[in-house]
Coordinates of C-alpha atoms and ligand atoms in Angstrom, one line a residue:
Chain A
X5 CA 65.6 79.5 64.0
X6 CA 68.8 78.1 62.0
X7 CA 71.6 76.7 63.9
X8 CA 73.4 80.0 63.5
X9 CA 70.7 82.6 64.6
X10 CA 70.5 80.1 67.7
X11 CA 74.5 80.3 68.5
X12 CA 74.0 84.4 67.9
X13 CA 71.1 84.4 70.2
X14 CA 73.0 82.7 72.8
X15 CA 76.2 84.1 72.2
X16 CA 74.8 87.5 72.4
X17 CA 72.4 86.5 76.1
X18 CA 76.0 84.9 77.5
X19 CA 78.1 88.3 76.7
X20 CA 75.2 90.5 78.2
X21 CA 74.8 88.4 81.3
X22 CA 78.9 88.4 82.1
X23 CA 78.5 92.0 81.3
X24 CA 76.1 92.0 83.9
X25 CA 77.7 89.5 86.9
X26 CA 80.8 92.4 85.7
X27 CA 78.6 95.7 87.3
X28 CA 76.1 93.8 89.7
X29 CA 77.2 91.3 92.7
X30 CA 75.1 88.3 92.7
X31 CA 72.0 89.1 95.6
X32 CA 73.4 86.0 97.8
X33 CA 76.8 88.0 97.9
X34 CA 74.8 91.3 98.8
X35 CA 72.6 90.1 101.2
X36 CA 75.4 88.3 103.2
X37 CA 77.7 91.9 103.0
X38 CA 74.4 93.7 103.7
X39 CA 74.6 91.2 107.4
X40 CA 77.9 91.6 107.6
X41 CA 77.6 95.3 107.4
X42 CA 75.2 94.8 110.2
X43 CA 77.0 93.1 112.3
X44 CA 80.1 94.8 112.5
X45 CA 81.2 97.5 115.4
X46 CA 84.4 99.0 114.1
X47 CA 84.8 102.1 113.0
X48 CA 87.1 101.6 110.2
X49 CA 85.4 98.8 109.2
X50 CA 82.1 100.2 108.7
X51 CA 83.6 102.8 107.1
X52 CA 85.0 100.1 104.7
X53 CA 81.5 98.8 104.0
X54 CA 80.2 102.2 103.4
X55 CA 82.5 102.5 100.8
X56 CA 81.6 98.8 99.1
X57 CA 77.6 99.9 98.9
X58 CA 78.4 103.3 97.3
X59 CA 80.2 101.5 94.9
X60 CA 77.7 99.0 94.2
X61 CA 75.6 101.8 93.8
X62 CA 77.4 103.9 91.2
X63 CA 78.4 101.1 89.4
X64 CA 74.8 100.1 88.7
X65 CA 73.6 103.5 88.1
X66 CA 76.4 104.1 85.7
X67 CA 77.0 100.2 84.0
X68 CA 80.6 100.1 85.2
X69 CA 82.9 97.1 86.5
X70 CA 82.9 97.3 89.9
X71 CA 85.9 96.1 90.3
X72 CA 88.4 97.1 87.4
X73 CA 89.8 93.5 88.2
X74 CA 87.6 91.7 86.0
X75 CA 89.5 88.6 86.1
X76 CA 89.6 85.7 84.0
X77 CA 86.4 84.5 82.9
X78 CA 85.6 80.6 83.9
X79 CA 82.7 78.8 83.2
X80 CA 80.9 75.1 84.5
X81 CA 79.0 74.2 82.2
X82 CA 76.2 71.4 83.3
X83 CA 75.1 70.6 79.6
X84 CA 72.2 68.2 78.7
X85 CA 73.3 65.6 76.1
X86 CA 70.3 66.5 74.1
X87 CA 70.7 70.4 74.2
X88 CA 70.8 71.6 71.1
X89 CA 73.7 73.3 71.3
X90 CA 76.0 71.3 72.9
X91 CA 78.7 70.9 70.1
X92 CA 78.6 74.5 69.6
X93 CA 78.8 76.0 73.2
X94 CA 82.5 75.9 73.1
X95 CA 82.8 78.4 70.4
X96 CA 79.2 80.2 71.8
X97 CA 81.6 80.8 75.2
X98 CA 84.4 81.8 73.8
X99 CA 82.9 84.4 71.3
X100 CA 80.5 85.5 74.3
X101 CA 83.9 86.2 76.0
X102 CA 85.2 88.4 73.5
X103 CA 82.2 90.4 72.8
X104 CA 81.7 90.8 76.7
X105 CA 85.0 92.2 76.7
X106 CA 84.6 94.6 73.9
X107 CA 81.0 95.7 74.7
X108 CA 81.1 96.2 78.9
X109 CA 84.0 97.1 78.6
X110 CA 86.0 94.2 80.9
X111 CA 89.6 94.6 81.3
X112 CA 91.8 92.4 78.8
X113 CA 93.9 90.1 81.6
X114 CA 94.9 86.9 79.6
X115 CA 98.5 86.9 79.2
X116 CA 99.9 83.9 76.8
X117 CA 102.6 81.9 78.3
X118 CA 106.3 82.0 76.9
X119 CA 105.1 84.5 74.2
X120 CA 104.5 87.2 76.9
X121 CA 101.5 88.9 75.6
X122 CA 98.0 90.4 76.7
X123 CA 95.7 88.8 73.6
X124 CA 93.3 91.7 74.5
X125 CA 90.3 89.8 74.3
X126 CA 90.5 87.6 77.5
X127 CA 90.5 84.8 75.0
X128 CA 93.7 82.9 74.3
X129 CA 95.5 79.2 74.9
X130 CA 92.7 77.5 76.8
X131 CA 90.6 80.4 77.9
X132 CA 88.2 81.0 78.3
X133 CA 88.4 77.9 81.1
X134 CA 85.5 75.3 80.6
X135 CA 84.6 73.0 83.4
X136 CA 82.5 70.6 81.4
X137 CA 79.4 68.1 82.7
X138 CA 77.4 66.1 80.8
X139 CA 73.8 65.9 81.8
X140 CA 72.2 62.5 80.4
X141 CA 68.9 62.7 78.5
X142 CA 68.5 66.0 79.5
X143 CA 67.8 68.6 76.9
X144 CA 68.5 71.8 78.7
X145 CA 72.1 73.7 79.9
X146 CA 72.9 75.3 83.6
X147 CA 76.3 77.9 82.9
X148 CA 77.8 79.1 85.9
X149 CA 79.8 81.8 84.9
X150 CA 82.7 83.4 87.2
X151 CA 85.1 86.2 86.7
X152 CA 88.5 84.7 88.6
X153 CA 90.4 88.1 89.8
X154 CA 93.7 87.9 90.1
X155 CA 93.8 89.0 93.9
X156 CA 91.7 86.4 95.2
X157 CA 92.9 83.8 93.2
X158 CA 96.7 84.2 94.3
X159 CA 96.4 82.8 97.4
X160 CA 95.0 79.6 95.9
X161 CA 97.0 76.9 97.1
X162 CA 96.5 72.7 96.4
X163 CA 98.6 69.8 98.0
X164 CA 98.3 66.3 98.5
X165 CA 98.8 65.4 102.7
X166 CA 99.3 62.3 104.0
X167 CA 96.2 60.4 105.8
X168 CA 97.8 61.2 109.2
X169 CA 97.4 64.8 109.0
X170 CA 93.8 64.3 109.0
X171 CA 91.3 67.3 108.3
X172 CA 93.1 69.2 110.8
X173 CA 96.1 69.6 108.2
X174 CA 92.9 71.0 105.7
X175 CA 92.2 73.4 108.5
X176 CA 95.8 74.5 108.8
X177 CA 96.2 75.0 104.8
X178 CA 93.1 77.2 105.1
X179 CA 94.0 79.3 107.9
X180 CA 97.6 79.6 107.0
X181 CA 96.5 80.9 103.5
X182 CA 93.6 83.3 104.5
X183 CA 96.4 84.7 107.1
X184 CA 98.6 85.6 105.0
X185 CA 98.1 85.9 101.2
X186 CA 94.6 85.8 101.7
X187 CA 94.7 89.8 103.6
X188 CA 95.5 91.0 100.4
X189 CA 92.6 89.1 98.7
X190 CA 89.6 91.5 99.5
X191 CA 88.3 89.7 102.3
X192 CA 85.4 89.4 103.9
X193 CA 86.5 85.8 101.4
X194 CA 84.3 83.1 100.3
X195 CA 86.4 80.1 101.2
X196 CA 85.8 77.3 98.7
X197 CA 87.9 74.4 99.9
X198 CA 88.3 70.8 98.2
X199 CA 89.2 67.7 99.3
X200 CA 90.1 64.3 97.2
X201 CA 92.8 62.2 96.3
X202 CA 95.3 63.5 94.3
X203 CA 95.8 67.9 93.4
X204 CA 93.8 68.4 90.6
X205 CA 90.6 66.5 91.8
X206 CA 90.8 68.9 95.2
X207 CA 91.5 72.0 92.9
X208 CA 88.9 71.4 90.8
X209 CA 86.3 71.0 93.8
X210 CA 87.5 73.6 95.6
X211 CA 86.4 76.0 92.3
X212 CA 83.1 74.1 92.0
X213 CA 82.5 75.1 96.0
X214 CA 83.0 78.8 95.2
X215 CA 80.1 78.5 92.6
X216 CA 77.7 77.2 95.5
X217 CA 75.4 79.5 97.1
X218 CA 77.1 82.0 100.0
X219 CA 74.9 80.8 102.8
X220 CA 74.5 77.0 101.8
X221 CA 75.9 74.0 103.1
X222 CA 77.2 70.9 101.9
X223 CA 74.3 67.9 102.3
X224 CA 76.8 65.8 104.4
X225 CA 76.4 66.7 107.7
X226 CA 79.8 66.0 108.5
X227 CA 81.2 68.4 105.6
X228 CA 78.7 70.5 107.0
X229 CA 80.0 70.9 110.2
X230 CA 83.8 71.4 109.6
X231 CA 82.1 74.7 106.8
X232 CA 80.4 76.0 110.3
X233 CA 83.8 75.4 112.3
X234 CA 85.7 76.7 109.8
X235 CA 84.1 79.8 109.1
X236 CA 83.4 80.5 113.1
X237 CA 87.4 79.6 113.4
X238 CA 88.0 82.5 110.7
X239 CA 85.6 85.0 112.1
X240 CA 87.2 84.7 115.0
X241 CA 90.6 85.8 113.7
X242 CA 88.9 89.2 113.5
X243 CA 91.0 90.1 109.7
X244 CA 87.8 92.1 108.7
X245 CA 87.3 94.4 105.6
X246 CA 90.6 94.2 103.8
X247 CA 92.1 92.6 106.4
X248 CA 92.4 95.5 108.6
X249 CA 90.3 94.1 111.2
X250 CA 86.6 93.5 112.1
X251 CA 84.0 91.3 113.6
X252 CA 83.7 89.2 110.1
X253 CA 86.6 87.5 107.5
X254 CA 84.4 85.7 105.1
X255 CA 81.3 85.6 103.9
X256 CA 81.5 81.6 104.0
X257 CA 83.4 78.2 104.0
X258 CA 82.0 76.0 101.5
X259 CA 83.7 72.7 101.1
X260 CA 83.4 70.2 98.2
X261 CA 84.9 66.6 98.0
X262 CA 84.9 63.3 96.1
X263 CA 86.6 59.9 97.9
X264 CA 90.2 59.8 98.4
X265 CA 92.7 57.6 97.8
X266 CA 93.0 55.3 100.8
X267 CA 96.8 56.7 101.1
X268 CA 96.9 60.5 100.4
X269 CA 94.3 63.4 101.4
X270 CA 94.2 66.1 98.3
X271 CA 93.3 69.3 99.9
X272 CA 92.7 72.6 97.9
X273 CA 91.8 76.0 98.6
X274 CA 90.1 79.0 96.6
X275 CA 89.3 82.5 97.6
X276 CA 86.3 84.4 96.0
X277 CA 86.6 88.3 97.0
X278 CA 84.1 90.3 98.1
X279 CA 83.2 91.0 94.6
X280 CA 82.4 87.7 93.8
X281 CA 81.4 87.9 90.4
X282 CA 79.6 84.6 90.0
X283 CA 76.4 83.6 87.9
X284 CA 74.3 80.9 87.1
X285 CA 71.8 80.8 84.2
X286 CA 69.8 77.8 82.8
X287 CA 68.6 77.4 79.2
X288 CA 65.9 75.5 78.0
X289 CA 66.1 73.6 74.7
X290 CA 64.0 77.0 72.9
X291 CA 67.3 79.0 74.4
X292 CA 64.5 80.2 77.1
X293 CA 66.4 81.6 80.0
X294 CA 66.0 82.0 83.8
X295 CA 69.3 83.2 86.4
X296 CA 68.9 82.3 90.3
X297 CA 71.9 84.7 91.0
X298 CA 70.9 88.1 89.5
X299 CA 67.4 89.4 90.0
X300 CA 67.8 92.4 87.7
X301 CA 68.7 90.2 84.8
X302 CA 66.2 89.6 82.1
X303 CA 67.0 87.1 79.1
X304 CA 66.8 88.5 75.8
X305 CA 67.4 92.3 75.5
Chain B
X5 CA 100.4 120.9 100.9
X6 CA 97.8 119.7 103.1
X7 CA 95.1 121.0 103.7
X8 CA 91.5 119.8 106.2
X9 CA 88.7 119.9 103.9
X10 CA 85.0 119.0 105.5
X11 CA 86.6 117.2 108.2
X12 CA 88.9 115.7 106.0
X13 CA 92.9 115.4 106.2
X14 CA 93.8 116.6 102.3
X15 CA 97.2 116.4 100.5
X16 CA 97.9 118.1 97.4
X17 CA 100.9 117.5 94.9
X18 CA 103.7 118.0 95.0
X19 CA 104.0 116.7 98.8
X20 CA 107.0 118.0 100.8
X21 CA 109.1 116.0 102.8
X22 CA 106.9 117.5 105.9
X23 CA 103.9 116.8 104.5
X24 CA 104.9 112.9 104.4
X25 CA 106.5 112.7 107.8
X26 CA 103.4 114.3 109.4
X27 CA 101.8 111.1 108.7
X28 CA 101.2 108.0 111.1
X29 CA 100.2 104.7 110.2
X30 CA 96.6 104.3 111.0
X31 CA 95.7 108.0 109.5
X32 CA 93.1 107.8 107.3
X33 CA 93.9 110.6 104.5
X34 CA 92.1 112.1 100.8
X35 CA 94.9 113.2 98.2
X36 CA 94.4 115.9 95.4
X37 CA 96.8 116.2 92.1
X38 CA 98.7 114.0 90.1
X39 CA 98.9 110.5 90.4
X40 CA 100.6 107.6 88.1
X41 CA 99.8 103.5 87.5
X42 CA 102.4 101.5 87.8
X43 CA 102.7 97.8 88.4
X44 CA 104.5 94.8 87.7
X45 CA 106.1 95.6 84.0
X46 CA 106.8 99.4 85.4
X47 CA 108.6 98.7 88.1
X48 CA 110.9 95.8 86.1
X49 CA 111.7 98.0 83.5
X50 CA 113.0 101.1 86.2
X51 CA 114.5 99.2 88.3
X52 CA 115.7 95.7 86.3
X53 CA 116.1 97.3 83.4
X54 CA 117.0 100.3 84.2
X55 CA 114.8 102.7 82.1
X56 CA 113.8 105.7 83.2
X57 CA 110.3 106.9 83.8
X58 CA 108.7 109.0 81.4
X59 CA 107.1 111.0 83.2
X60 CA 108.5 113.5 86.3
X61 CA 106.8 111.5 89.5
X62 CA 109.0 113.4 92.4
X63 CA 107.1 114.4 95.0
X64 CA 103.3 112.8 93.7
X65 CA 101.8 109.4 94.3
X66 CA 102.3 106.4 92.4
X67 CA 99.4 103.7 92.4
X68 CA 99.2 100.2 92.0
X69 CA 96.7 99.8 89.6
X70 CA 95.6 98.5 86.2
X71 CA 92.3 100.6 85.1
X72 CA 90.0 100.5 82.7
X73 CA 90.1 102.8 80.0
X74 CA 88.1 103.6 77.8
X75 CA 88.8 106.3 74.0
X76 CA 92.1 107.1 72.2
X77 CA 94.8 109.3 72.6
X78 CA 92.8 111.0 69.2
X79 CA 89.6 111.3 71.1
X80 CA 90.4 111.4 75.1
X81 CA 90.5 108.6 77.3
X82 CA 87.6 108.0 79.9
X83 CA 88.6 106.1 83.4
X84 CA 86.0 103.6 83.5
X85 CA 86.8 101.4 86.5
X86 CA 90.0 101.8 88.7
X87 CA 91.3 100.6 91.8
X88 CA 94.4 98.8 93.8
X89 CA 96.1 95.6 92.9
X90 CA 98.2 94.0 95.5
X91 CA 101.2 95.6 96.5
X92 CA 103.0 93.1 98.0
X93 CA 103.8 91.7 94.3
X94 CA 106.6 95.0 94.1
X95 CA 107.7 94.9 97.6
X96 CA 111.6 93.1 95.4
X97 CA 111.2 96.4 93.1
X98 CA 109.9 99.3 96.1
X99 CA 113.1 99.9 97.6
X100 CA 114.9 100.7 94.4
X101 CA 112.0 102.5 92.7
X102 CA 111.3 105.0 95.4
X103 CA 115.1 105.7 95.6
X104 CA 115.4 106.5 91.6
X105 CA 111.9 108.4 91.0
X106 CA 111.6 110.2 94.4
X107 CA 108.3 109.3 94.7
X108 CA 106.5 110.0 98.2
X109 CA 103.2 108.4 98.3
X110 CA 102.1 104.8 97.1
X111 CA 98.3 104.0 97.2
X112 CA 98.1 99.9 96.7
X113 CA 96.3 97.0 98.0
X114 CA 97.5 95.2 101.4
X115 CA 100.7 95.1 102.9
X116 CA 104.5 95.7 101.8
X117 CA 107.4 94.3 103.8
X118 CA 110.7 95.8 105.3
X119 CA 112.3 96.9 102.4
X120 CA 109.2 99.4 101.2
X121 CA 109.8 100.6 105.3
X122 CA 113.1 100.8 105.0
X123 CA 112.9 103.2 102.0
X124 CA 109.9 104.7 103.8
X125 CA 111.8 106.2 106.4
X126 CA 115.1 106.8 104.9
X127 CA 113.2 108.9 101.7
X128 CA 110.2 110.2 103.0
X129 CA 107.4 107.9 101.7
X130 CA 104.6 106.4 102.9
X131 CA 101.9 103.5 101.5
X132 CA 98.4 103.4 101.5
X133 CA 95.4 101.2 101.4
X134 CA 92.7 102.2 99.1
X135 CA 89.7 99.7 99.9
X136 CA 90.0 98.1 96.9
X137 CA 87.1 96.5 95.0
X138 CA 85.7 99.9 95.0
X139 CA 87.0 100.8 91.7
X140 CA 83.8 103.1 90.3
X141 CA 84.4 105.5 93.7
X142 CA 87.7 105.5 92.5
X143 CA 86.9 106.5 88.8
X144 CA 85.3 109.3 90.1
X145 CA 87.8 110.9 91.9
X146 CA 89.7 110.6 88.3
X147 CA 89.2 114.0 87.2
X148 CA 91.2 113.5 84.0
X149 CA 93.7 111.6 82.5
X150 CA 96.3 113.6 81.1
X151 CA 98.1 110.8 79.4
X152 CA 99.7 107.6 79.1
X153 CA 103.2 106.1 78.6
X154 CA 104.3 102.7 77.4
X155 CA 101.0 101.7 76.2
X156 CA 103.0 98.6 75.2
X157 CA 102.7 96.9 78.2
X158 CA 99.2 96.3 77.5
X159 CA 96.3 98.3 79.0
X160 CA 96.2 97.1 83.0
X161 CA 100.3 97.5 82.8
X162 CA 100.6 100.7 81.1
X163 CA 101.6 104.1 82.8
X164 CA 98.4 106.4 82.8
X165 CA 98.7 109.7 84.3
X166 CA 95.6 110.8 86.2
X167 CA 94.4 114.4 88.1
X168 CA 92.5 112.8 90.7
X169 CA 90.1 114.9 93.4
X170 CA 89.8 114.1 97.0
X171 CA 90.8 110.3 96.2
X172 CA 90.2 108.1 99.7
X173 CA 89.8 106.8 102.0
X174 CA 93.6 106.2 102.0
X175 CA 94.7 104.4 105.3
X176 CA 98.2 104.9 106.0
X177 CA 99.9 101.3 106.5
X178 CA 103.4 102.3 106.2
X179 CA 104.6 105.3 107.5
X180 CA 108.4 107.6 107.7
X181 CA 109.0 106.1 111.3
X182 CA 108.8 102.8 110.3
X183 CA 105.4 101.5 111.5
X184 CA 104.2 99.3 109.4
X185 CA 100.4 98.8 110.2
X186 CA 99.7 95.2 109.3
X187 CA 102.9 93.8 110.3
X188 CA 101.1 94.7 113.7
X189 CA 97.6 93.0 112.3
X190 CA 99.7 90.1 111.2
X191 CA 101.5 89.2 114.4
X192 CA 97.7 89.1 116.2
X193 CA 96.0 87.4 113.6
X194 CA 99.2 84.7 113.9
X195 CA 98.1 84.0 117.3
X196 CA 94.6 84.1 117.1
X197 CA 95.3 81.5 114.3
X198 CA 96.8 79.0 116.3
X199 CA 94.4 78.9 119.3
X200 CA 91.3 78.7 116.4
X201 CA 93.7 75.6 115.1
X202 CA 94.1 73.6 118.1
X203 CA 90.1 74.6 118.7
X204 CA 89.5 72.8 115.3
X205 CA 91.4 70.2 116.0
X206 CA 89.7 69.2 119.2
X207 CA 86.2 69.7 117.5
X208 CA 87.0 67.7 114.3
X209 CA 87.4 64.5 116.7
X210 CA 83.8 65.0 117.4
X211 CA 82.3 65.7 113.7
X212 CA 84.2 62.7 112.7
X213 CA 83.1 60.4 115.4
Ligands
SF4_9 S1 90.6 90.7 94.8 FE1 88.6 91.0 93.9 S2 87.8 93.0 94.7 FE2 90.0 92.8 95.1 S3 90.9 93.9 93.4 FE3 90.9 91.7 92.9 S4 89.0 91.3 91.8 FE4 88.8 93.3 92.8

């Protein structure tokens, strides 16, 4: 293959598998609604649930969004240095985007700032959003890709505290958040919260904690711990299916975090919805591809 | 008129002022007949701007919402994927909007404050939660869409007109008396907030030590 069959070939497996993470929920995210669903007594509720699987239903049988919110597409990118691709994949992404858009169809959100305008294409001024890591030496490429609705990501929040509010004053971002703006986010949430040293280190980490697994836990025990609390604390505020009430809020806490400084604590929080649209698919060096997040998916059409 | 249908409480446009004030927050409720999208840029250019609506909306529903459409006004438009966007974004605009355009039933995402109540009550309107997320359900109870004003807004922002068919589950969450169903939610969930805070607070201690 040339260089440009290979950017068409993965330009055209990227725009099918957003299309895809558009219509089908990752399985993590169903399984943990399919336990929720389980465990929940209300009336309304259930009801509530009943609603969420029909959809998931008919948008499969009928390759629909299931959500007409189909955000603003974000990508981590965990590239080898020696995939072959590498200097291409921003323009690969970005084209992937816009064909996505056309093809599934996805609704065109990206507004450009001070000019005031939808571009139509969910491409514009810095978007789609790249979250870039180079892999050394290796010669393959992980994409996460995630469709940011604009519900759950409006009651984002980042600021730096000092050291003497401790992780309490993480907890109390969190809570205050999910109790308020968060209702309106399509809870049960994913809670993805980051902590660091200064805003944008903690922002940042709180999106990479939304692209772990629903169901894992951070390898620090500690960090570990304060997910469990956290998510047993929110549970037990009982804001259920659309905040309406239930046994179940979130679908998880995962928290991320690199050091602080040794005078400020950067806390940040992100919400996933319940139709959290996330993916993750790895390419070998052939442009061979396998997903962990979508069963139904097969590379290549 | 309203109608039960299979067990279900159905309301068909035009509602009357009876209709409305039958309703109690809480009430889960299915709605047949004309409904308009209308968000953000809508409700600045009615009620900041001052333009009028172009399209008659007394007595129907008015939904927050930015669908997915799919065709041309040439070849028909198809509703792809619709559902609720959060309300609370036109609880500045509400009051003002449902005074001009008469409107008596707003289907939207999450809660509204006083001034939506306010105009609740005094007008004879209430709001709705649609579960939102849900948004193929949804595009099925779209029967049709019988057109679309001020395309210019871009497509999640324009006003399409839709015939919708037993759309629901609406929950009532504001109704004509002034009950506003999650300004009740919120006050427990405020509570139940602060004894899970001082909880995590004692517990940290321990992970930490
Ligand atoms: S918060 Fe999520 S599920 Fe709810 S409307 Fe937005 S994108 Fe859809």
């Amino acid at each position: 293959m040339t260089t440009e069959e290979k950017k068409e070939k993965l330009t055209d497996i990227m725009a099918s598998f957003i299309g895809h993470t558009a219509i089908h929920l990752p399985d993590d995210v169903v399984s943990k609604l399919e336990a929720l669903r389980a465990a929940e007594d209300d009336p309304a509720a259930l009801s509530i649930y009943d609603m969420m699987f029909k959809n998931m239903r008919l948008a499969a049988d009928l390759g629909r969004p299931s959500c007409q919110d189909t955000g603003l597409v974000q990508f981590r990118i965990e590239c080898g240095s020696r995939f072959p691709l590498i200097h291409q994949l921003s323009e690969i992404l970005h084209d992937a985007v816009m064909k996505a858009t056309a093809e599934t169809p996805l609704r065109p959100n990206a507004v450009e700032i001070f000019d005031e305008y939808n571009t139509g294409s969910n491409t514009g001024t810095g978007a789609p959003a790249l979250f870039w890591d180079i892999i050394p030496d290796s010669d393959s490429c992980g994409i996460y890709t995630y469709l940011a609705g604009g519900g759950c990501s409006l009651p984002g929040q980042a600021m730096v505290l000092m050291p003497g509010d401790g992780y309490e004053g993480a907890a109390r971002i969190v809570l205050d958040r999910i109790t308020s703006y968060g209702l309106n986010a399509c809870p049960p949430l994913l809670v993805g919260v980051g902590i660091a040293g200064s805003i944008e280190t903690a922002a940042l980490h709180s999106k990479l904690a939304l692209l772990r697994p629903v169901g894992s836990h951070n390898p620090n025990e500690k960090a570990a711990a304060m997910e469990r609390l956290l998510e047993d604390s929110i549970n037990a505020i009982g804001i259920g299916p659309q905040g309406l009430g239930g046994s179940s809020s979130v679908l998880g806490v995962n928290i991320e975090y690199s050091v602080r400084h040794t005078a400020t604590i950067g806390v940040a929080v992100s919400f996933g919805c319940w139709t959290h649209r996330r993916g993750h698919i790895v390419f070998d060096s052939n442009l061979d591809c396998t997903t962990d997040t979508h069963h139904g998916f097969t590379c290549g059409r | 008129m309203t109608e039960l249908i299979n067990g279900r409480t159905v309301l068909t446009t035009p509602f009357s002022d009876a209709d409305i004030r039958a309703l109690h927050a809480g009430d889960v409720i299915f709605i047949n007949g004309d409904v308009i999208t209308g968000r953000d840029d809508v409700h600045i250019r009615v009620t900041g701007e001052g333009m009028d609506l172009p399209v008659e909306i007394r007595g129907k529903a008015l939904m927050h919402a930015g669908p997915i459409v799919t065709g041309s006004a040439g070849s028909g438009y198809e509703m792809i994927s619709i559902g609720p966007t959060t309300s609370m974004r036109m609880e500045r605009f509400e009051y003002d909007f449902i005074k001009k355009t008469g409107v008596r039933l707003i289907i939207g995402k999450g809660c509204m404050g006083a001034r939506t109540a306010e105009a609740c009550s005094e007008f004879g309107a209430v709001h709705c939660v649609l579960p939102a997320g849900n948004a193929v359900v949804a595009a099925l109870c779209a029967e049709k869409i019988t057109g679309v004003e001020w395309l210019d807004l871009g497509m999640p922002e324009a006003l399409w007109n839709i015939r919708v068919k037993e759309l629901g589950p609406l929950i009532v969450s504001i109704d004509t008396n002034g009950k506003n169903l999650f300004d009740e939610k919120k006050k427990d969930y405020a509570v139940r907030k602060e004894d899970q805070l001082q909880k995590i607070s004692k517990q940290m201690g321990s992970i930490l030590e």
